[in-house]
GROMACS .gro file of C-alpha atoms in nm:
model
  340
    1MET     CA    1   0.000   0.000   0.000
    2THR     CA    2   0.146   0.336  -0.105
    3ALA     CA    3   0.156   0.654   0.104
    4GLY     CA    4  -0.078   0.818  -0.147
    5SER     CA    5  -0.346   0.555  -0.107
    6VAL     CA    6  -0.324   0.583   0.272
    7THR     CA    7  -0.371   0.961   0.248
    8VAL     CA    8  -0.669   0.925   0.015
    9GLY     CA    9  -0.826   0.671   0.249
   10ALA     CA   10  -0.774   0.897   0.551
   11ASP     CA   11  -0.925   1.194   0.367
   12ALA     CA   12  -1.225   0.983   0.264
   13ARG     CA   13  -1.287   0.884   0.626
   14ARG     CA   14  -1.254   1.245   0.736
   15PHE     CA   15  -1.498   1.359   0.469
   16SER     CA   16  -1.749   1.094   0.576
   17ALA     CA   17  -1.715   1.204   0.938
   18PHE     CA   18  -1.759   1.568   0.836
   19ALA     CA   19  -2.071   1.486   0.634
   20ALA     CA   20  -2.217   1.301   0.933
   21LEU     CA   21  -2.134   1.595   1.161
   22GLY     CA   22  -2.295   1.839   0.918
   23LEU     CA   23  -2.611   1.629   0.908
   24LEU     CA   24  -2.618   1.619   1.289
   25VAL     CA   25  -2.585   1.999   1.303
   26ALA     CA   26  -2.880   2.041   1.066
   27VAL     CA   27  -3.099   1.797   1.262
   28VAL     CA   28  -3.020   1.955   1.600
   29ALA     CA   29  -3.073   2.308   1.465
   30VAL     CA   30  -3.417   2.224   1.324
   31TRP     CA   31  -3.505   2.027   1.638
   32SER     CA   32  -3.412   2.327   1.856
   33VAL     CA   33  -3.668   2.538   1.670
   34THR     CA   34  -3.945   2.297   1.771
   35LEU     CA   35  -3.866   2.329   2.143
   36GLY     CA   36  -3.958   2.612   2.377
   37ALA     CA   37  -4.233   2.726   2.611
   38SER     CA   38  -4.471   2.545   2.377
   39ARG     CA   39  -4.369   2.265   2.145
   40ILE     CA   40  -4.420   2.323   1.773
   41ALA     CA   41  -4.447   2.031   1.533
   42MET     CA   42  -4.172   1.985   1.277
   43SER     CA   43  -4.427   2.019   0.997
   44ASP     CA   44  -4.527   2.362   1.132
   45VAL     CA   45  -4.163   2.467   1.153
   46LEU     CA   46  -4.104   2.375   0.789
   47ALA     CA   47  -4.429   2.547   0.689
   48ALA     CA   48  -4.326   2.864   0.875
   49ILE     CA   49  -4.001   2.870   0.679
   50PHE     CA   50  -4.132   2.784   0.333
   51ALA     CA   51  -4.506   2.871   0.347
   52PHE     CA   52  -4.551   3.147   0.607
   53ASP     CA   53  -4.918   3.225   0.681
   54GLY     CA   54  -4.900   3.463   0.979
   55SER     CA   55  -5.040   3.217   1.234
   56ARG     CA   56  -4.920   3.223   1.596
   57GLU     CA   57  -4.693   2.921   1.550
   58HIS     CA   58  -4.543   3.064   1.233
   59LEU     CA   59  -4.479   3.400   1.402
   60VAL     CA   60  -4.304   3.230   1.695
   61VAL     CA   61  -4.082   3.037   1.455
   62ARG     CA   62  -4.002   3.334   1.229
   63THR     CA   63  -3.953   3.602   1.496
   64LEU     CA   64  -3.810   3.408   1.793
   65ARG     CA   65  -3.685   3.057   1.739
   66LEU     CA   66  -3.543   3.061   1.387
   67PRO     CA   67  -3.329   3.375   1.444
   68ARG     CA   68  -3.207   3.224   1.772
   69ALA     CA   69  -3.098   2.903   1.600
   70MET     CA   70  -2.934   3.093   1.314
   71ALA     CA   71  -2.748   3.318   1.559
   72GLY     CA   72  -2.623   3.009   1.742
   73LEU     CA   73  -2.504   2.842   1.422
   74LEU     CA   74  -2.321   3.151   1.299
   75SER     CA   75  -2.163   3.259   1.627
   76GLY     CA   76  -2.059   2.905   1.720
   77SER     CA   77  -1.892   2.845   1.384
   78ALA     CA   78  -1.720   3.183   1.394
   79LEU     CA   79  -1.579   3.147   1.746
   80ALA     CA   80  -1.460   2.790   1.690
   81VAL     CA   81  -1.284   2.869   1.361
   82ALA     CA   82  -1.132   3.184   1.513
   83GLY     CA   83  -0.994   2.971   1.795
   84ALA     CA   84  -0.852   2.714   1.553
   85ILE     CA   85  -0.676   2.985   1.352
   86MET     CA   86  -0.535   3.148   1.666
   87GLN     CA   87  -0.399   2.815   1.787
   88ALA     CA   88  -0.238   2.755   1.447
   89VAL     CA   89  -0.083   3.099   1.410
   90THR     CA   90   0.047   3.128   1.768
   91ASN     CA   91   0.138   2.758   1.797
   92ASN     CA   92  -0.039   2.776   2.132
   93PRO     CA   93  -0.311   2.519   2.213
   94LEU     CA   94  -0.447   2.748   2.485
   95ALA     CA   95  -0.521   3.032   2.242
   96SER     CA   96  -0.881   3.135   2.181
   97PRO     CA   97  -1.072   3.461   2.126
   98GLY     CA   98  -1.207   3.446   2.482
   99LEU     CA   99  -0.874   3.386   2.654
  100LEU     CA  100  -0.666   3.631   2.449
  101GLY     CA  101  -0.886   3.936   2.498
  102VAL     CA  102  -1.043   3.951   2.151
  103ASN     CA  103  -1.398   3.886   2.272
  104ALA     CA  104  -1.358   4.129   2.563
  105GLY     CA  105  -1.226   4.398   2.329
  106ALA     CA  106  -1.519   4.360   2.093
  107ALA     CA  107  -1.771   4.365   2.380
  108PHE     CA  108  -1.612   4.672   2.540
  109ALA     CA  109  -1.617   4.863   2.210
  110ILE     CA  110  -1.985   4.784   2.153
  111VAL     CA  111  -2.084   4.890   2.506
  112MET     CA  112  -1.882   5.211   2.467
  113ALA     CA  113  -2.054   5.286   2.136
  114MET     CA  114  -2.399   5.222   2.281
  115SER     CA  115  -2.340   5.421   2.598
  116PHE     CA  116  -2.157   5.727   2.467
  117ILE     CA  117  -2.276   5.777   2.110
  118GLY     CA  118  -2.604   5.586   2.111
  119VAL     CA  119  -2.519   5.322   1.850
  120GLY     CA  120  -2.811   5.080   1.849
  121SER     CA  121  -2.819   4.895   1.517
  122SER     CA  122  -2.634   4.568   1.472
  123SER     CA  123  -2.500   4.683   1.135
  124ALA     CA  124  -2.317   4.969   1.310
  125GLN     CA  125  -2.222   4.779   1.626
  126VAL     CA  126  -2.034   4.516   1.430
  127TRP     CA  127  -1.781   4.775   1.308
  128PHE     CA  128  -1.706   4.879   1.665
  129ALA     CA  129  -1.669   4.510   1.749
  130PHE     CA  130  -1.406   4.473   1.476
  131GLY     CA  131  -1.216   4.776   1.604
  132GLY     CA  132  -1.227   4.664   1.967
  133ALA     CA  133  -1.120   4.310   1.879
  134GLY     CA  134  -0.830   4.435   1.669
  135ILE     CA  135  -0.700   4.678   1.930
  136ALA     CA  136  -0.725   4.416   2.204
  137ALA     CA  137  -0.532   4.165   1.992
  138VAL     CA  138  -0.253   4.418   1.929
  139VAL     CA  139  -0.229   4.509   2.300
  140VAL     CA  140  -0.215   4.143   2.407
  141TYR     CA  141   0.060   4.066   2.157
  142ALA     CA  142   0.255   4.377   2.261
  143LEU     CA  143   0.237   4.282   2.629
  144ALA     CA  144   0.341   3.925   2.552
  145SER     CA  145   0.642   4.054   2.355
  146VAL     CA  146   0.793   4.231   2.656
  147GLY     CA  147   1.112   4.066   2.779
  148SER     CA  148   1.414   3.898   2.625
  149ALA     CA  149   1.231   3.569   2.561
  150GLY     CA  150   0.982   3.737   2.331
  151VAL     CA  151   0.634   3.593   2.280
  152THR     CA  152   0.579   3.256   2.448
  153PRO     CA  153   0.254   3.057   2.481
  154LEU     CA  154   0.243   3.119   2.857
  155LYS     CA  155   0.309   3.494   2.827
  156LEU     CA  156   0.043   3.519   2.556
  157VAL     CA  157  -0.219   3.358   2.780
  158LEU     CA  158  -0.118   3.570   3.081
  159ALA     CA  159  -0.134   3.889   2.873
  160GLY     CA  160  -0.474   3.780   2.742
  161VAL     CA  161  -0.604   3.722   3.094
  162VAL     CA  162  -0.482   4.067   3.203
  163VAL     CA  163  -0.639   4.246   2.906
  164THR     CA  164  -0.963   4.047   2.933
  165THR     CA  165  -0.996   4.125   3.304
  166PHE     CA  166  -0.917   4.493   3.250
  167LEU     CA  167  -1.163   4.539   2.962
  168SER     CA  168  -1.435   4.338   3.137
  169SER     CA  169  -1.395   4.561   3.444
  170LEU     CA  170  -1.425   4.874   3.230
  171THR     CA  171  -1.734   4.732   3.062
  172THR     CA  172  -1.891   4.661   3.401
  173ALA     CA  173  -1.805   5.012   3.523
  174ILE     CA  174  -1.977   5.171   3.223
  175LEU     CA  175  -2.289   4.960   3.276
  176ILE     CA  176  -2.305   5.048   3.646
  177PHE     CA  177  -2.341   5.416   3.559
  178ASP     CA  178  -2.561   5.369   3.251
  179GLN     CA  179  -2.883   5.191   3.343
  180THR     CA  180  -3.030   5.229   2.995
  181THR     CA  181  -2.742   5.046   2.828
  182LEU     CA  182  -2.737   4.789   3.109
  183ASP     CA  183  -3.102   4.707   3.048
  184ALA     CA  184  -3.032   4.667   2.676
  185VAL     CA  185  -2.728   4.438   2.710
  186ARG     CA  186  -2.780   4.262   3.044
  187LEU     CA  187  -2.811   3.914   2.890
  188TRP     CA  188  -2.589   3.988   2.590
  189THR     CA  189  -2.284   4.059   2.809
  190ALA     CA  190  -2.309   3.704   2.949
  191GLY     CA  191  -2.336   3.558   2.599
  192SER     CA  192  -2.695   3.507   2.494
  193LEU     CA  193  -2.903   3.423   2.188
  194THR     CA  194  -3.223   3.553   2.346
  195GLY     CA  195  -3.407   3.823   2.154
  196ARG     CA  196  -3.209   3.795   1.832
  197SER     CA  197  -3.409   3.901   1.527
  198LEU     CA  198  -3.377   3.810   1.162
  199ALA     CA  199  -3.269   4.168   1.094
  200GLN     CA  200  -2.985   4.142   1.346
  201VAL     CA  201  -2.875   3.808   1.204
  202ALA     CA  202  -2.887   3.946   0.850
  203ALA     CA  203  -2.678   4.249   0.951
  204VAL     CA  204  -2.392   4.040   1.090
  205ALA     CA  205  -2.412   3.721   0.882
  206PRO     CA  206  -2.225   3.856   0.574
  207TYR     CA  207  -1.914   3.932   0.782
  208ILE     CA  208  -1.914   3.595   0.956
  209LEU     CA  209  -1.977   3.409   0.631
  210ALA     CA  210  -1.696   3.604   0.463
  211GLY     CA  211  -1.462   3.513   0.748
  212LEU     CA  212  -1.560   3.146   0.732
  213ALA     CA  213  -1.514   3.142   0.354
  214ALA     CA  214  -1.170   3.303   0.385
  215ALA     CA  215  -1.067   3.053   0.654
  216LEU     CA  216  -1.171   2.761   0.433
  217ILE     CA  217  -1.006   2.903   0.120
  218PHE     CA  218  -0.676   2.979   0.295
  219ARG     CA  219  -0.668   2.679   0.529
  220ARG     CA  220  -0.364   2.530   0.350
  221HIS     CA  221  -0.167   2.848   0.420
  222ILE     CA  222  -0.285   2.842   0.782
  223MET     CA  223  -0.168   2.480   0.802
  224THR     CA  224   0.176   2.589   0.679
  225LEU     CA  225   0.189   2.868   0.938
  226SER     CA  226   0.118   2.615   1.212
  227LEU     CA  227   0.442   2.434   1.118
  228GLY     CA  228   0.652   2.740   1.201
  229THR     CA  229   0.795   3.051   1.039
  230GLU     CA  230   1.094   2.870   0.891
  231VAL     CA  231   0.882   2.605   0.720
  232ALA     CA  232   0.644   2.869   0.582
  233ALA     CA  233   0.933   3.072   0.442
  234SER     CA  234   1.099   2.762   0.293
  235VAL     CA  235   0.793   2.689   0.077
  236GLY     CA  236   0.774   3.047  -0.050
  237GLN     CA  237   0.503   3.170   0.186
  238ASP     CA  238   0.546   3.515   0.342
  239PRO     CA  239   0.489   3.447   0.715
  240VAL     CA  240   0.424   3.811   0.803
  241LEU     CA  241   0.169   3.859   0.526
  242TRP     CA  242  -0.022   3.538   0.599
  243ARG     CA  243  -0.009   3.585   0.975
  244GLY     CA  244  -0.158   3.931   0.928
  245LEU     CA  245  -0.430   3.789   0.703
  246ALA     CA  246  -0.504   3.518   0.959
  247VAL     CA  247  -0.540   3.778   1.234
  248ALA     CA  248  -0.775   3.980   1.012
  249ILE     CA  249  -0.991   3.669   0.964
  250VAL     CA  250  -0.996   3.613   1.341
  251ILE     CA  251  -1.106   3.972   1.402
  252LEU     CA  252  -1.380   3.938   1.139
  253LEU     CA  253  -1.509   3.615   1.293
  254ALA     CA  254  -1.477   3.704   1.660
  255GLY     CA  255  -1.609   4.058   1.614
  256GLY     CA  256  -1.911   3.933   1.423
  257ALA     CA  257  -1.982   3.659   1.677
  258VAL     CA  258  -1.964   3.899   1.972
  259ALA     CA  259  -2.188   4.151   1.797
  260LEU     CA  260  -2.443   3.876   1.744
  261ALA     CA  261  -2.429   3.666   2.062
  262GLY     CA  262  -2.208   3.849   2.310
  263PRO     CA  263  -1.869   3.740   2.448
  264VAL     CA  264  -1.929   3.364   2.468
  265ALA     CA  265  -1.615   3.205   2.613
  266PHE     CA  266  -1.444   2.868   2.564
  267VAL     CA  267  -1.600   2.777   2.226
  268GLY     CA  268  -1.278   2.872   2.049
  269LEU     CA  269  -1.077   2.668   2.298
  270VAL     CA  270  -1.282   2.350   2.332
  271VAL     CA  271  -1.398   2.282   1.976
  272PRO     CA  272  -1.060   2.292   1.793
  273HIS     CA  273  -0.918   2.046   2.046
  274ILE     CA  274  -1.207   1.807   1.991
  275ALA     CA  275  -1.160   1.846   1.614
  276ARG     CA  276  -0.789   1.771   1.656
  277MET     CA  277  -0.872   1.451   1.843
  278ILE     CA  278  -1.087   1.340   1.548
  279VAL     CA  279  -0.880   1.445   1.244
  280GLY     CA  280  -0.528   1.493   1.379
  281VAL     CA  281  -0.313   1.804   1.341
  282ASP     CA  282  -0.407   1.885   0.981
  283TYR     CA  283  -0.567   2.232   0.985
  284ARG     CA  284  -0.711   2.170   0.640
  285TRP     CA  285  -0.958   1.948   0.826
  286ILE     CA  286  -0.950   2.106   1.172
  287ILE     CA  287  -1.099   2.430   1.037
  288PRO     CA  288  -1.410   2.281   0.868
  289PHE     CA  289  -1.465   2.041   1.159
  290SER     CA  290  -1.436   2.335   1.400
  291ALA     CA  291  -1.696   2.530   1.201
  292ALA     CA  292  -1.948   2.247   1.222
  293GLY     CA  293  -1.856   2.153   1.579
  294GLY     CA  294  -1.883   2.511   1.706
  295ALA     CA  295  -2.227   2.550   1.552
  296LEU     CA  296  -2.340   2.223   1.711
  297LEU     CA  297  -2.197   2.309   2.053
  298ILE     CA  298  -2.361   2.651   2.079
  299VAL     CA  299  -2.701   2.527   1.964
  300LEU     CA  300  -2.681   2.235   2.209
  301ALA     CA  301  -2.568   2.462   2.494
  302ASP     CA  302  -2.860   2.696   2.427
  303LEU     CA  303  -3.097   2.401   2.405
  304ILE     CA  304  -2.973   2.263   2.738
  305GLY     CA  305  -3.017   2.601   2.905
  306ARG     CA  306  -3.370   2.639   2.768
  307THR     CA  307  -3.463   2.285   2.873
  308ILE     CA  308  -3.329   2.298   3.229
  309PHE     CA  309  -3.442   2.654   3.295
  310ALA     CA  310  -3.776   2.652   3.114
  311ASN     CA  311  -3.933   2.993   3.046
  312GLN     CA  312  -3.611   3.166   3.160
  313SER     CA  313  -3.363   3.358   2.946
  314PHE     CA  314  -3.061   3.151   3.045
  315PRO     CA  315  -2.742   3.281   2.875
  316VAL     CA  316  -2.562   3.032   2.653
  317GLY     CA  317  -2.236   3.183   2.778
  318VAL     CA  318  -2.304   3.049   3.128
  319THR     CA  319  -2.365   2.698   2.995
  320MET     CA  320  -2.041   2.718   2.796
  321ALA     CA  321  -1.849   2.837   3.102
  322LEU     CA  322  -1.973   2.536   3.301
  323VAL     CA  323  -1.839   2.310   3.025
  324GLY     CA  324  -1.532   2.507   2.921
  325ALA     CA  325  -1.375   2.594   3.257
  326PRO     CA  326  -1.313   2.230   3.360
  327PHE     CA  327  -1.183   2.158   3.008
  328PHE     CA  328  -0.938   2.448   3.031
  329ILE     CA  329  -0.812   2.327   3.372
  330TRP     CA  330  -0.765   1.975   3.234
  331LEU     CA  331  -0.584   2.108   2.926
  332ALA     CA  332  -0.353   2.332   3.130
  333ARG     CA  333  -0.268   2.047   3.369
  334SER     CA  334  -0.201   1.805   3.085
  335ARG     CA  335   0.034   2.054   2.920
  336ALA     CA  336   0.211   2.110   3.250
  337GLY     CA  337   0.255   1.733   3.279
  338ASP     CA  338   0.395   1.714   2.926
  339ALA     CA  339   0.640   1.994   3.007
  340ARG     CA  340   0.774   1.794   3.302
   0.00000   0.00000   0.00000
């Protein structure tokens, strides 16, 4: 058996697994639309989508449940792929938009815009999210660069924790003194899909879809970056150019996700690791698996919150924290063990 045939066989198995995962995402997403304070039959859900008649069930599907599911799919995919790219570019398995300050920067910028200049539309908020995410990423990298050792995985995480804590504190301070903005973003700041509308989803979706498309198109270059600067340069790839492009994709994805669902943590950390367990270290497959896995995880987390806390607006970010925090502790301890 040749090496080529082994590779083709492995790719075929990965594609089959990805197709099965995609089908599972579609089933869970449609199923989530049927569940809520009152159960709606699958036939009514499909009718509301394809043959809307203005009935109560159709209005609930169109105005509440369908936008919520779409927001979960988009934000989950975006955060997971952003995390996968960050882990590839920084060669740091602990990297994610939530841990490295990107989510906190986007959230702080949106709250600032709402509080001080009255920005209320999602189409405008998303631009502030991009700016906040970008500035936070630059600050984290600058802090991690201090010292003779330069940027290391540990320093990057520590700088991210410092920036995240600082920006989260500033966000809280603004909301304490601005009751109007607090009332508008109370659930959103914890990471929530509640109250999303089709208009809000439509305003942010193009940016997230563009980021996902770019990540898929350039995933071979991202794979090369994950092998190190020397390897990338040896195959004719400009590491600085492609690292900058990768960061721009992360900002597009994370900023869009935060504008849509708030600063949901741990998705970008957990999902790429699970994808890596399934497909190995090949980012050509990690990225699409992360996109599907992130969408599935967020929709499931929201579904669990709605099921356990019926008739309550339970933030999906809280559910993810309950899952992600133990995973992060396990991951950090396992890396410490490997280092010894």
